[in-house]
Amino acid sequence: MGRIPGLFLQLLVVLHAGLLLWALTGLMELVLPTVPWPRVANPLLPRPMLLAHWFSVLAASLAFLAGYTAGWRHTPLAVALGYGAMAIVCFVETTQFLVHDGRWLAMALEYAAYLGIGIFLFRASPARKRFGG
């Protein structure tokens, strides 16, 4: 049981690297006329919403990865702010643009993930040790 929090912190590194790649892929779709992969952007979302979406994901993932690499003590707060931006974007997308039946559950699960990761970053001993808390 003692190794699980440390492994979870490592999993968060992989998760945020994936989010970074996802955001960069989405941003490339916005600037390139065609891409050689199936699009990752939701076609229901207008360009300004997609910009907010991809930049919020980019900011949160970079905050975590840079903070993790540097051992920056403000990483948990920076990630929480990034997740807050992502949560606002998710709220607007869910209430204004998305139409699928599972959108409310998806939003609730996304918010739960943000909350759980945030609590972990502020309270778990491996995160506190890594970020000097």
Short mmCIF file of C-alpha atoms in Angstrom, two decimals:
data_model
loop_
_atom_site.label_atom_id
_atom_site.label_comp_id
_atom_site.label_asym_id
_atom_site.label_seq_id
_atom_site.Cartn_x
_atom_site.Cartn_y
_atom_site.Cartn_z
CA MET A 1 0.00 0.00 0.00
CA GLY A 2 2.90 2.36 0.68
CA ARG A 3 4.08 2.33 -2.95
CA ILE A 4 0.69 3.13 -4.47
CA PRO A 5 0.83 6.93 -3.96
CA GLY A 6 4.28 7.08 -5.54
CA LEU A 7 3.09 5.00 -8.48
CA PHE A 8 0.05 7.25 -8.82
CA LEU A 9 2.34 10.28 -9.05
CA GLN A 10 4.23 8.54 -11.85
CA LEU A 11 0.92 7.74 -13.55
CA LEU A 12 0.07 11.45 -13.40
CA VAL A 13 3.29 12.20 -15.30
CA VAL A 14 2.19 9.82 -18.07
CA LEU A 15 -1.37 11.21 -18.00
CA HIS A 16 -0.21 14.81 -18.33
CA ALA A 17 2.23 13.90 -21.11
CA GLY A 18 -0.74 12.36 -22.92
CA LEU A 19 -2.82 15.48 -22.30
CA LEU A 20 0.01 17.61 -23.69
CA LEU A 21 0.16 15.53 -26.87
CA TRP A 22 -3.65 15.62 -27.17
CA ALA A 23 -3.68 19.43 -26.81
CA LEU A 24 -0.90 19.87 -29.36
CA THR A 25 -2.74 17.56 -31.76
CA GLY A 26 -5.94 19.56 -31.35
CA LEU A 27 -4.14 22.85 -31.87
CA MET A 28 -2.48 21.52 -35.01
CA GLU A 29 -5.93 20.61 -36.33
CA LEU A 30 -6.96 24.23 -35.88
CA VAL A 31 -4.07 25.66 -37.88
CA LEU A 32 -3.47 23.03 -40.56
CA PRO A 33 -5.91 22.68 -43.45
CA THR A 34 -5.67 18.87 -43.34
CA VAL A 35 -4.12 16.35 -40.98
CA PRO A 36 -3.09 12.73 -41.66
CA TRP A 37 -5.04 11.34 -38.67
CA PRO A 38 -8.68 11.17 -37.66
CA ARG A 39 -9.58 14.48 -36.06
CA VAL A 40 -9.67 14.61 -32.26
CA ALA A 41 -11.65 17.86 -32.04
CA ASN A 42 -15.39 17.67 -31.49
CA PRO A 43 -17.10 19.00 -34.64
CA LEU A 44 -19.94 20.42 -32.52
CA LEU A 45 -17.61 22.98 -30.94
CA PRO A 46 -16.94 26.33 -32.63
CA ARG A 47 -13.38 27.49 -33.17
CA PRO A 48 -13.26 29.90 -30.16
CA MET A 49 -14.47 27.09 -27.89
CA LEU A 50 -11.86 24.72 -29.31
CA LEU A 51 -9.15 27.32 -28.72
CA ALA A 52 -10.23 27.65 -25.09
CA HIS A 53 -10.40 23.86 -24.78
CA TRP A 54 -6.96 23.15 -26.21
CA PHE A 55 -5.19 26.04 -24.47
CA SER A 56 -6.66 25.10 -21.08
CA VAL A 57 -5.51 21.49 -21.52
CA LEU A 58 -2.10 22.71 -22.73
CA ALA A 59 -1.71 25.04 -19.73
CA ALA A 60 -2.69 22.42 -17.16
CA SER A 61 -0.48 19.72 -18.65
CA LEU A 62 2.52 22.04 -18.97
CA ALA A 63 2.02 23.29 -15.40
CA PHE A 64 2.15 19.75 -14.10
CA LEU A 65 5.03 18.52 -16.26
CA ALA A 66 7.22 21.59 -15.76
CA GLY A 67 6.42 21.73 -12.07
CA TYR A 68 7.12 18.03 -11.64
CA THR A 69 10.42 18.31 -13.49
CA ALA A 70 11.55 21.34 -11.50
CA GLY A 71 10.08 20.24 -8.18
CA TRP A 72 8.33 23.61 -8.06
CA ARG A 73 6.48 24.11 -4.79
CA HIS A 74 3.55 25.91 -6.44
CA THR A 75 2.80 23.03 -8.83
CA PRO A 76 -0.34 21.85 -7.00
CA LEU A 77 -1.81 25.37 -7.10
CA ALA A 78 -0.84 25.89 -10.75
CA VAL A 79 -2.41 22.55 -11.70
CA ALA A 80 -5.54 23.39 -9.69
CA LEU A 81 -5.85 26.67 -11.61
CA GLY A 82 -5.36 24.79 -14.90
CA TYR A 83 -8.01 22.28 -13.91
CA GLY A 84 -10.29 25.16 -12.94
CA ALA A 85 -9.94 26.58 -16.44
CA MET A 86 -10.62 23.14 -17.92
CA ALA A 87 -13.69 22.79 -15.67
CA ILE A 88 -15.09 26.13 -16.87
CA VAL A 89 -14.53 25.13 -20.50
CA CYS A 90 -16.17 21.76 -19.82
CA PHE A 91 -19.19 23.49 -18.25
CA VAL A 92 -19.67 25.77 -21.27
CA GLU A 93 -19.22 22.90 -23.72
CA THR A 94 -21.66 20.69 -21.81
CA THR A 95 -24.37 23.30 -21.33
CA GLN A 96 -24.10 25.08 -24.67
CA PHE A 97 -22.84 22.70 -27.36
CA LEU A 98 -22.88 19.01 -26.51
CA VAL A 99 -25.99 16.97 -27.17
CA HIS A 100 -25.20 13.34 -26.25
CA ASP A 101 -27.10 11.69 -23.39
CA GLY A 102 -23.97 10.99 -21.34
CA ARG A 103 -22.70 14.58 -21.24
CA TRP A 104 -23.73 15.23 -17.62
CA LEU A 105 -22.13 12.01 -16.38
CA ALA A 106 -18.97 12.81 -18.38
CA MET A 107 -18.82 16.28 -16.82
CA ALA A 108 -19.33 14.86 -13.31
CA LEU A 109 -16.58 12.27 -13.83
CA GLU A 110 -14.24 14.92 -15.21
CA TYR A 111 -14.87 17.15 -12.19
CA ALA A 112 -14.36 14.19 -9.83
CA ALA A 113 -11.02 13.45 -11.49
CA TYR A 114 -9.91 17.08 -11.11
CA LEU A 115 -10.92 17.07 -7.46
CA GLY A 116 -9.26 13.73 -6.71
CA ILE A 117 -6.00 14.65 -8.43
CA GLY A 118 -6.03 18.05 -6.76
CA ILE A 119 -6.46 16.54 -3.31
CA PHE A 120 -3.68 14.08 -4.07
CA LEU A 121 -1.30 16.84 -5.19
CA PHE A 122 -1.94 18.90 -2.06
CA ARG A 123 -2.08 16.09 0.50
CA ALA A 124 -0.26 12.90 -0.54
CA SER A 125 3.22 12.48 0.88
CA PRO A 126 4.95 11.69 -2.48
CA ALA A 127 3.48 14.86 -4.01
CA ARG A 128 4.31 16.95 -0.93
CA LYS A 129 7.87 15.58 -1.00
CA ARG A 130 8.25 16.19 -4.75
CA PHE A 131 6.87 19.73 -4.56
CA GLY A 132 8.41 20.69 -1.23
CA GLY A 133 5.13 20.89 0.66
#
